[in-house]
CSV table of C-alpha atoms in Angstrom, one decimal:
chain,number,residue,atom,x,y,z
A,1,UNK,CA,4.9,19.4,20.7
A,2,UNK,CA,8.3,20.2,19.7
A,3,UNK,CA,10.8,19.4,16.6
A,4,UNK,CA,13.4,19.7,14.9
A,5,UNK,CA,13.0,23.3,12.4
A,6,UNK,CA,14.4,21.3,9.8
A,7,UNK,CA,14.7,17.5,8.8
A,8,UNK,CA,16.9,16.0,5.9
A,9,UNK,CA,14.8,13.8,3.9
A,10,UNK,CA,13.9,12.0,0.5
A,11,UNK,CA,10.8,12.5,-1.9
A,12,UNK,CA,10.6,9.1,-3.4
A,13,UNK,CA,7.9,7.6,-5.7
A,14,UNK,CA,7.1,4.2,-4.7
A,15,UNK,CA,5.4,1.7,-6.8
A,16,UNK,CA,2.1,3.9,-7.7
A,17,UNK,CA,2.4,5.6,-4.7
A,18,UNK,CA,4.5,8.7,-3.5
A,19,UNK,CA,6.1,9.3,0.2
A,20,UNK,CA,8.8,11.2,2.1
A,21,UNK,CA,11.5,9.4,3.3
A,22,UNK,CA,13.3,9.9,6.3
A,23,UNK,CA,16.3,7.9,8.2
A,24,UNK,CA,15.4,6.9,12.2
A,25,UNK,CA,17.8,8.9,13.4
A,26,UNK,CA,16.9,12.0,11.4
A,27,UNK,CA,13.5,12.0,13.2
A,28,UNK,CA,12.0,12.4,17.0
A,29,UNK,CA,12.3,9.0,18.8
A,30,UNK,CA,9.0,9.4,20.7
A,31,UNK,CA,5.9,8.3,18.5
A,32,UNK,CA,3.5,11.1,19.3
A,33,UNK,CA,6.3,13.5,19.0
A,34,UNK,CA,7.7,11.7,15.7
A,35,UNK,CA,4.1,11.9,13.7
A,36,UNK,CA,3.3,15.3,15.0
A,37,UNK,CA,6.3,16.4,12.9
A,38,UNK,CA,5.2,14.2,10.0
A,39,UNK,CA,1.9,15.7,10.6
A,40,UNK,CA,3.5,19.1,9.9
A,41,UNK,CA,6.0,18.0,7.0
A,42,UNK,CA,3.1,16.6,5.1
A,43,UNK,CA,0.7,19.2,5.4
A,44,UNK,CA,-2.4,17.7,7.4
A,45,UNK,CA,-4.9,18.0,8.2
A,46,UNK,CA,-6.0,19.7,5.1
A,47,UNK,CA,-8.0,18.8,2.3
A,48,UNK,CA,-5.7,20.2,0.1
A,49,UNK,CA,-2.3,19.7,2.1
A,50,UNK,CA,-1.0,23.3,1.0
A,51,UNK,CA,1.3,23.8,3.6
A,52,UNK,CA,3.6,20.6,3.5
A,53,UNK,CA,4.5,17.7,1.0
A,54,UNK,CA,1.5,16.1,0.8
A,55,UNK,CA,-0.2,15.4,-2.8
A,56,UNK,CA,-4.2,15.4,-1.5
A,57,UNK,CA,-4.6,12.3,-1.8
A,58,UNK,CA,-3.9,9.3,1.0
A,59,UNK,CA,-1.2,7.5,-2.2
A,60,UNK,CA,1.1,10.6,-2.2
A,61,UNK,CA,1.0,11.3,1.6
A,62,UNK,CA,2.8,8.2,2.9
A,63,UNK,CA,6.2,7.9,5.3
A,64,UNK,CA,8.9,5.4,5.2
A,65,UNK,CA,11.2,5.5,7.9
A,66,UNK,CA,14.3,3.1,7.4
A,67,UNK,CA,17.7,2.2,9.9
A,68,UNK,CA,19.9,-0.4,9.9
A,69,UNK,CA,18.8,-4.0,11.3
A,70,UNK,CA,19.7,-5.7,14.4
A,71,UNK,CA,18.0,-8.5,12.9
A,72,UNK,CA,20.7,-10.4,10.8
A,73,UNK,CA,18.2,-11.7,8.5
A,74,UNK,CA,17.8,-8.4,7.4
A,75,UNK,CA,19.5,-5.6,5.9
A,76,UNK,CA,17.3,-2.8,6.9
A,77,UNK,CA,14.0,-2.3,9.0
A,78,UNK,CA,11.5,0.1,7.4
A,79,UNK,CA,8.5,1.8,8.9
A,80,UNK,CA,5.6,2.1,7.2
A,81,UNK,CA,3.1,5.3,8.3
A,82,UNK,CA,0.3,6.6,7.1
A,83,UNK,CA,-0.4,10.1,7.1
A,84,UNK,CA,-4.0,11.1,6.9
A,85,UNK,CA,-4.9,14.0,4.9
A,86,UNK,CA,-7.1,15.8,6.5
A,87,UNK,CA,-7.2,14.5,10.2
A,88,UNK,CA,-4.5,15.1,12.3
A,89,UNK,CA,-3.8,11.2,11.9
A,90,UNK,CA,-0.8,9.3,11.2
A,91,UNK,CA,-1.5,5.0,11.7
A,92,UNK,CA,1.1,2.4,11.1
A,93,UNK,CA,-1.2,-0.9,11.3
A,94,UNK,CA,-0.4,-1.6,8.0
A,95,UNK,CA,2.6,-2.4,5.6
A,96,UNK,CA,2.3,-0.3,2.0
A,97,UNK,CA,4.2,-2.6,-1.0
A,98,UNK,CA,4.2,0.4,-3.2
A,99,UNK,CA,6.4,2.3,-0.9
A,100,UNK,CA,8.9,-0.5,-0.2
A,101,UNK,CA,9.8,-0.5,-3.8
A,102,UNK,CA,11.7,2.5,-3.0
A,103,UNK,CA,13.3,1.3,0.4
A,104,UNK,CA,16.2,-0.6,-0.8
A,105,UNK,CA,17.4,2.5,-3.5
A,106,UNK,CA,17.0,4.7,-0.5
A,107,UNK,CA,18.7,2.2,1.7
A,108,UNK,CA,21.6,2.4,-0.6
A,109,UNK,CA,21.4,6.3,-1.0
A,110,UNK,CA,22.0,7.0,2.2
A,111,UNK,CA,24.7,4.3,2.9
A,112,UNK,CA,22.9,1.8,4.8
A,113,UNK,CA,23.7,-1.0,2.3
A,114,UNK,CA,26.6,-1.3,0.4
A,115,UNK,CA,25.9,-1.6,-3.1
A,116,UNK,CA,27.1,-4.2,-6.0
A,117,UNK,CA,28.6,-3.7,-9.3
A,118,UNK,CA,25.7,-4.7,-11.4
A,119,UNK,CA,22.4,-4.8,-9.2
A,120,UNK,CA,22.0,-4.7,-5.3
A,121,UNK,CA,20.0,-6.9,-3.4
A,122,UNK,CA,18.2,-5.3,0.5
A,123,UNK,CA,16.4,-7.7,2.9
A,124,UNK,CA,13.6,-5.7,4.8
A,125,UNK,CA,12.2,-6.1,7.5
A,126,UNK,CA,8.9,-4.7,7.6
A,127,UNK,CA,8.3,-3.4,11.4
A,128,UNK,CA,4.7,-3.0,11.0
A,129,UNK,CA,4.2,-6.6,10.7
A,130,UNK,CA,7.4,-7.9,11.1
A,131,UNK,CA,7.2,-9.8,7.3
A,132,UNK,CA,10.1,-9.7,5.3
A,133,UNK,CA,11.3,-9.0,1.7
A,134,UNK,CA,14.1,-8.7,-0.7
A,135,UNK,CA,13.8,-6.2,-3.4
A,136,UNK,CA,17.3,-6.4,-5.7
A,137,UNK,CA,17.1,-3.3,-8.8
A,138,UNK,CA,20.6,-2.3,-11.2
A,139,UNK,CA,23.2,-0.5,-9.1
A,140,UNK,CA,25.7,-0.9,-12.1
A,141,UNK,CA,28.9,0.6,-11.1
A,142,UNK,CA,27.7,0.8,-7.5
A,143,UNK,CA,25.0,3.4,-7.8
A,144,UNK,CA,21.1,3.3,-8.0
A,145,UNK,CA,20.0,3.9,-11.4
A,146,UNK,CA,16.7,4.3,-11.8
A,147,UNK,CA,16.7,4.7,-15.7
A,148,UNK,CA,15.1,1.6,-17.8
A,149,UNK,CA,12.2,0.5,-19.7
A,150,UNK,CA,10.2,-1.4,-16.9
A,151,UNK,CA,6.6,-0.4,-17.2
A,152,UNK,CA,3.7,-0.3,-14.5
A,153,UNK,CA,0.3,0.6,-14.6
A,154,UNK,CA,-0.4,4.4,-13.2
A,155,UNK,CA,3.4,5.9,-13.7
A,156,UNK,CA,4.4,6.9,-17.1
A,157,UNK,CA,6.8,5.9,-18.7
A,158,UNK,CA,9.6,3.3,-17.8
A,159,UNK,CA,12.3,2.9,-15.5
A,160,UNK,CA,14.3,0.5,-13.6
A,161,UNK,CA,12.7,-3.0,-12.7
A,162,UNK,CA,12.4,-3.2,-8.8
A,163,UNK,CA,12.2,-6.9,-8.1
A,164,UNK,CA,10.1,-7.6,-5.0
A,165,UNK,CA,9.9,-11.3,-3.4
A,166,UNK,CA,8.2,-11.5,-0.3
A,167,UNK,CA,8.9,-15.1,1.2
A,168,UNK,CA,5.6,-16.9,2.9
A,169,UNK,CA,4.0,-14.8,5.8
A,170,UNK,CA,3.8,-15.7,9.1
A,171,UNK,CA,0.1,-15.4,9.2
A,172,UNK,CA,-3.1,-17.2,8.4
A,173,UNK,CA,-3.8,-17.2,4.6
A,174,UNK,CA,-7.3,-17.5,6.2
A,175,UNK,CA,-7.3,-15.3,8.9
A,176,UNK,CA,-10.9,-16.7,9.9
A,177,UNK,CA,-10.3,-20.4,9.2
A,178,UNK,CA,-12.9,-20.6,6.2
A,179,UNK,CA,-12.7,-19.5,2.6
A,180,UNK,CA,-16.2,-17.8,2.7
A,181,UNK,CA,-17.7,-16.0,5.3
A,182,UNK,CA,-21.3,-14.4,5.1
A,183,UNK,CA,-20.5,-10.4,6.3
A,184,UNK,CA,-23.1,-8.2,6.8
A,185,UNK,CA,-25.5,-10.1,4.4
A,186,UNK,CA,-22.8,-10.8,1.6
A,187,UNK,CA,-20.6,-13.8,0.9
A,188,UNK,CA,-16.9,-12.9,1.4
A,189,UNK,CA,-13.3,-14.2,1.5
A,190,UNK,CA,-11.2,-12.7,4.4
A,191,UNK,CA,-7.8,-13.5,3.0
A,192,UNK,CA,-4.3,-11.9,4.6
A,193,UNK,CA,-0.9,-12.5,1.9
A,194,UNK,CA,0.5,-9.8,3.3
A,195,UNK,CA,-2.5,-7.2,3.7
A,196,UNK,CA,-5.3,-7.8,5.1
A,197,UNK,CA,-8.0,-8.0,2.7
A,198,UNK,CA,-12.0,-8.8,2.2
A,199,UNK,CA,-12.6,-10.3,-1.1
A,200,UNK,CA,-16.4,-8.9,-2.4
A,201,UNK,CA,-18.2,-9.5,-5.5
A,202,UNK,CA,-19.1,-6.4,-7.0
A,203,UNK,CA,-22.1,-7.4,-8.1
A,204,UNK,CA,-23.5,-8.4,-4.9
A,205,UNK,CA,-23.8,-4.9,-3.5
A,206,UNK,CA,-25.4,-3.9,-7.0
A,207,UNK,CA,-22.4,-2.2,-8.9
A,208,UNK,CA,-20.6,-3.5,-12.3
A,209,UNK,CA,-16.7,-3.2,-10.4
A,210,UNK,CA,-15.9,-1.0,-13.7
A,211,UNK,CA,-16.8,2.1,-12.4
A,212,UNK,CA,-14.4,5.0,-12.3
A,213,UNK,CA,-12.9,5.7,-8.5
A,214,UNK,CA,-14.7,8.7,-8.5
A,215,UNK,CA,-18.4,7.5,-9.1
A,216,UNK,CA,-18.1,4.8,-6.6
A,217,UNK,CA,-16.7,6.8,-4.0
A,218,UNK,CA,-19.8,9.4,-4.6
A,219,UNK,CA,-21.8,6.5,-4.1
A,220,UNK,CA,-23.4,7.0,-0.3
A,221,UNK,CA,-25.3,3.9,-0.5
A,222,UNK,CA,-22.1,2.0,-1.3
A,223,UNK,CA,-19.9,3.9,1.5
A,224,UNK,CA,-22.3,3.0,4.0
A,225,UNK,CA,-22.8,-1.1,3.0
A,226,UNK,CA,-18.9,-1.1,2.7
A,227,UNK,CA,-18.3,0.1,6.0
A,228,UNK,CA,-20.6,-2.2,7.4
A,229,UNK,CA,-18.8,-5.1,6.1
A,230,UNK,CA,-15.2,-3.5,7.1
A,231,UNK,CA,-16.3,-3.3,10.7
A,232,UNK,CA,-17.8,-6.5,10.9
A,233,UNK,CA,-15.1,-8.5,8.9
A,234,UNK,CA,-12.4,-6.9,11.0
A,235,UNK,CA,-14.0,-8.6,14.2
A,236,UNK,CA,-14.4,-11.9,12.4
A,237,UNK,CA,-10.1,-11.5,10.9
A,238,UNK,CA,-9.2,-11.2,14.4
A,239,UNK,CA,-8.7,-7.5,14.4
A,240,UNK,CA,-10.6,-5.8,16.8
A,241,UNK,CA,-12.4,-2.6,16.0
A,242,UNK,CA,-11.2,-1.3,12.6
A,243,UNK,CA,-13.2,1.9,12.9
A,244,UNK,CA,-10.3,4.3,12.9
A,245,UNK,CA,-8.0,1.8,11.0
A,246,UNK,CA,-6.6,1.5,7.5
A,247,UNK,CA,-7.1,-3.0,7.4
A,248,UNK,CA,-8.7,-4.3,6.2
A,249,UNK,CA,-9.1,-3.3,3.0
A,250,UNK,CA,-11.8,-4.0,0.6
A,251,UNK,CA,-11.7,-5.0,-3.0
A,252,UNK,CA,-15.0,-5.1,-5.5
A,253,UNK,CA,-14.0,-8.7,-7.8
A,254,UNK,CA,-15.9,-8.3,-11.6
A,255,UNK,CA,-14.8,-10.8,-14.4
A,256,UNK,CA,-12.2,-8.9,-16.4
A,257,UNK,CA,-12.4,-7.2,-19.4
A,258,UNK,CA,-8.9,-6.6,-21.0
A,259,UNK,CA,-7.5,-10.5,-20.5
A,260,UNK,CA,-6.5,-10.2,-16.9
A,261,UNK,CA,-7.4,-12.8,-14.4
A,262,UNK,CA,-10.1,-9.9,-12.8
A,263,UNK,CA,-11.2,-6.5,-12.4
A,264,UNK,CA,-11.0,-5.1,-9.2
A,265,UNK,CA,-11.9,-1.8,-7.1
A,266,UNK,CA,-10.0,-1.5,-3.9
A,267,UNK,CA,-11.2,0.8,-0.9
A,268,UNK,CA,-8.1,2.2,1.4
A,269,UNK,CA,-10.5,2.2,3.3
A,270,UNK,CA,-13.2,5.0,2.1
A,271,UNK,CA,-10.6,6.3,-1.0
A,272,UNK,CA,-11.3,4.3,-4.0
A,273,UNK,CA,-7.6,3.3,-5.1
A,274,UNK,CA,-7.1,4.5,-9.1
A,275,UNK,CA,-5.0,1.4,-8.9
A,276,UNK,CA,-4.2,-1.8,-6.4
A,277,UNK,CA,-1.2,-2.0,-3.6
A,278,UNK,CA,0.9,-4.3,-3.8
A,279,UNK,CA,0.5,-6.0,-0.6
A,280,UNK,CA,-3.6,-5.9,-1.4
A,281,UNK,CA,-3.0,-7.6,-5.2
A,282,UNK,CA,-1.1,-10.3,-3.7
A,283,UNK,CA,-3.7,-11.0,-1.1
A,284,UNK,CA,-6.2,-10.8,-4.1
A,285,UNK,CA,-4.3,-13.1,-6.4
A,286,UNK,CA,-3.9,-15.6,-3.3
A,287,UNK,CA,-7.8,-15.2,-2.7
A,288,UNK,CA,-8.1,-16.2,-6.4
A,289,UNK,CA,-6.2,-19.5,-6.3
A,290,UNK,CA,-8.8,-20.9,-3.4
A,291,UNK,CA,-11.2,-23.4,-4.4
A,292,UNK,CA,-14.0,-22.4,-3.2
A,293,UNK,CA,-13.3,-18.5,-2.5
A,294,UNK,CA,-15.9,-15.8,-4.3
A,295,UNK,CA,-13.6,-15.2,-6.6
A,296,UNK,CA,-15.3,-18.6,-8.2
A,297,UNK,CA,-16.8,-17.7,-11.2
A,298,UNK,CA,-16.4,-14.0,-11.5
A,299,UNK,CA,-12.1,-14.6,-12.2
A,300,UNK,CA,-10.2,-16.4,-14.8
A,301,UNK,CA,-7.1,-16.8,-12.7
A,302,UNK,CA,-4.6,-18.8,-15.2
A,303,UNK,CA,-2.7,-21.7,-14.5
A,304,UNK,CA,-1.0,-22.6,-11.2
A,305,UNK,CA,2.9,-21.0,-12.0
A,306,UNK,CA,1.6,-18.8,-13.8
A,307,UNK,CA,1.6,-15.0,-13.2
A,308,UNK,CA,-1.9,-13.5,-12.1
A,309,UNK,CA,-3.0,-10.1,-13.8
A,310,UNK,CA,-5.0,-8.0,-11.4
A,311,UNK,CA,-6.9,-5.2,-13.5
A,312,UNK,CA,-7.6,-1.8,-11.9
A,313,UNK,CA,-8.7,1.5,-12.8
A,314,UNK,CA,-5.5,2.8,-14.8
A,315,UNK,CA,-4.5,-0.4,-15.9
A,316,UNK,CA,-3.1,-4.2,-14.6
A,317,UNK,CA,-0.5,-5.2,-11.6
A,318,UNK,CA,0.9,-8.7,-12.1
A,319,UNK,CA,2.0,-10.9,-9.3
A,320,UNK,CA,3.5,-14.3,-9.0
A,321,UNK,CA,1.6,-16.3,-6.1
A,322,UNK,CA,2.1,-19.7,-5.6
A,323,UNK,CA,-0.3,-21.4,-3.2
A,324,UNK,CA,-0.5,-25.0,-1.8
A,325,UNK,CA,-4.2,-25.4,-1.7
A,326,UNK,CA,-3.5,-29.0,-0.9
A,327,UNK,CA,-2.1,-28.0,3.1
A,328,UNK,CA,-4.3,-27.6,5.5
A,329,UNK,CA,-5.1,-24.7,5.9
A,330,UNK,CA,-3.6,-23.6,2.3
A,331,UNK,CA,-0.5,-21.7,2.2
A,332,UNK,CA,1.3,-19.4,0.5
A,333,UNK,CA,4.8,-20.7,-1.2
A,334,UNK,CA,5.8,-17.7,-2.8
A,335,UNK,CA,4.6,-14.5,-3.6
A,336,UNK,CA,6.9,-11.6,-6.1
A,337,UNK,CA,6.1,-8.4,-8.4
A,338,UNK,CA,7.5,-6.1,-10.2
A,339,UNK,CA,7.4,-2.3,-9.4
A,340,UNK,CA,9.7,0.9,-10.4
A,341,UNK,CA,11.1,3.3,-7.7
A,342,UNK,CA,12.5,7.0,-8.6
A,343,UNK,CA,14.4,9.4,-6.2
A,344,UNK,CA,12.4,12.7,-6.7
A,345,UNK,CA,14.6,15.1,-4.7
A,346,UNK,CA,16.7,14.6,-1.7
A,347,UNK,CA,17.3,17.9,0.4
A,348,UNK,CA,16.2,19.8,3.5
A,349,UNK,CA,12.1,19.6,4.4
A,350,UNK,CA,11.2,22.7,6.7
A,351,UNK,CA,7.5,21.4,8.5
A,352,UNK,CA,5.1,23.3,9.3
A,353,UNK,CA,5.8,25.6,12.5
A,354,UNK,CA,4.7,23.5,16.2
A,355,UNK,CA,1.6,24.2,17.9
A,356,UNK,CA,-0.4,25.6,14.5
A,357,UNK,CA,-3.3,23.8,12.6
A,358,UNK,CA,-4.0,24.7,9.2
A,359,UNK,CA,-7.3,26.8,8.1
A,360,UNK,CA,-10.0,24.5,6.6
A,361,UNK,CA,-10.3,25.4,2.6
A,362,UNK,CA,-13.6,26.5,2.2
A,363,UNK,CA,-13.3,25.7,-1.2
A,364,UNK,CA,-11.6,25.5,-4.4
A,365,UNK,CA,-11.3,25.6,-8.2
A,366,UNK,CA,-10.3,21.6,-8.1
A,367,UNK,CA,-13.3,20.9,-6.2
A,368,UNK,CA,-11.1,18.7,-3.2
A,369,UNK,CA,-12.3,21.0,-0.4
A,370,UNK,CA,-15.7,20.3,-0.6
A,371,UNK,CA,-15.8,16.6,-1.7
């Protein structure tokens, strides 16, 4: 396939995650051609991703593609993709909440929305599920600053809060109707605030939930169970075969340790995460305010109103999730977090020339091409 030699676009850290950001217009209309060229800017497939943007890892090699809306609920419609790091892969069957933190200051960079004197509000429409969200961060004089003492988990340092509310989804809370299901052998909840995501209790596929991301994904045993349940609780959510999909993803619950509600490992879907998405914490935190859901027992959710502290590997994510467990089925009322966004370099990305594939590394000194 064919491209453009040259592409304006936007390095932006997201949340806990990292991804190139590019304007519709700046890139190919037609799909295949559009994430061949994505393919190219990021470097994949390659363990390594030496040739392009990417950062090795599937939470630095992400795409948001953003335009103006039709829609006039919205502001902007932003595409989520996923660029796989060392297939020649890109998916967009899921939404990433990390990444959207940095829509609306990119939305504003470019001059799709105008913005305030103090702070600057952006409705997005997510395309890849078609949910919605506002995020409002400080525009003071009418420019993005991302300066400020607003701290998350996995970024050092602080900078300015990124308010994210994401109004009740359009989907089943329950995608299969029941707070438990039994999944390959182990008690479940399927649960879908915004990600699709399989509750599991760590302990019933004989880990703590407090290993590091590193020893779990090592664990061949554990890969092997996990995809078991992924395949099978993707039938049973009403999502066909998830073989070669991202969703649903998996989270290990243990009771927590530093005075969150729980401690959790999330799989995205064979990568441990060394944190939590967005999008996944909220479906956790929903999954913990359900009578009757595994997370019975193992979490110490807090009082309904008040915010829910999800524990991961590099620290906590807090989310405000408000469910009426008295509907039937529950719902969700409202769901809203806090992340941080920073414009890393805007400029000029030259991909990878058409038509070439990158050499396999044979190996390395940091051990990635042979893991």
């Amino acid at each position: 396939m064919t491209g453009p030699a040259e592409v304006r676009c936007t390095l932006m850290r997201g949340g806990t995650s990292k991804g190139a950001c590019f304007l519709a217009e700046d890139l190919p209309a037609d799909p295949a051609a559009r994430d061949d060229l994505l393919l190219r800017v990021m470097g994949s497939p390659d363990p390594r991703q030496i040739d392009g943007l990417g950062g090795a890892h599937p939470l630095t090699s992400k795409v948001a593609v953003v335009s103006p809306s039709e829609d006039p609920d919205a502001d902007v419609d932003y595409l989520f993709l996923q660029v796989a790091v060392d297939r020649a892969e890109v998916s967009d069957r899921q939404n990433c909440g990390n990444i959207l933190a940095a829509v609306g200051p990119f939305a504003v960079e470019r001059g799709l929305v105008a913005p305030g004197d103090d702070e600057t509000a952006v409705r997005v429409r997510m395309l890849n599920t078609g949910e919605r969200a506002v995020a409002t961060f400080p525009t003071p004089g009418g420019r993005v600053d991302y300066t400020g003492t607003a701290e998350i988990s996995g970024v050092p340092g602080g900078a300015a809060p990124v308010v994210i509310e994401f109004p009740a989804a359009g989907r089943p809370l329950l995608p299969t109707g029941r707070v438990r299901d039994t999944v390959a052998g182990v008690e479940v909840t399927c649960v879908d605030n915004g990600m699709p995501a399989v509750l599991v209790p760590a302990a019933a596929l004989k880990v703590t939930g407090y290993e590091q991301p590193k020893d779990l994904e090592e664990d061949l045993a554990l890969a092997d169970r996990l995809r078991g349940i992924r395949l099978a609780a993707g039938r049973l959510m009403g999502l066909g075969d998830v073989e070669n999909a991202t969703v649903p993803k998996l989270t290990l619950l243990a009771p927590p340790r530093t005075g969150g509600a729980v401690t959790t490992r999330t799989f995205i879907p064979v990568r441990c995460h060394t944190s939590i998405g967005v999008l996944g914490a909220a479906s956790v935190a929903a999954g913990l305010r359900l009578p009757g859901g595994v997370g019975e027992g193992i979490a110490r959710p807090p009082a309904s109103g008040e915010r829910i502290r999800i524990e991961h590997p590099t620290g906590f994510l807090d989310i405000d999730t408000d469910v009426d467990t008295g509907a039937r089925p529950p719902a969700v009322r409202r769901t809203a977090v806090v992340r941080t966004a920073r414009k890393i370099f805007d400029g000029t990305v030259f991909p990878r020339p058409s038509g070439t594939v990158p050499a396999q590394p044979q190996g390395g000194n940091d051990g990635s091409a042979t893991r």
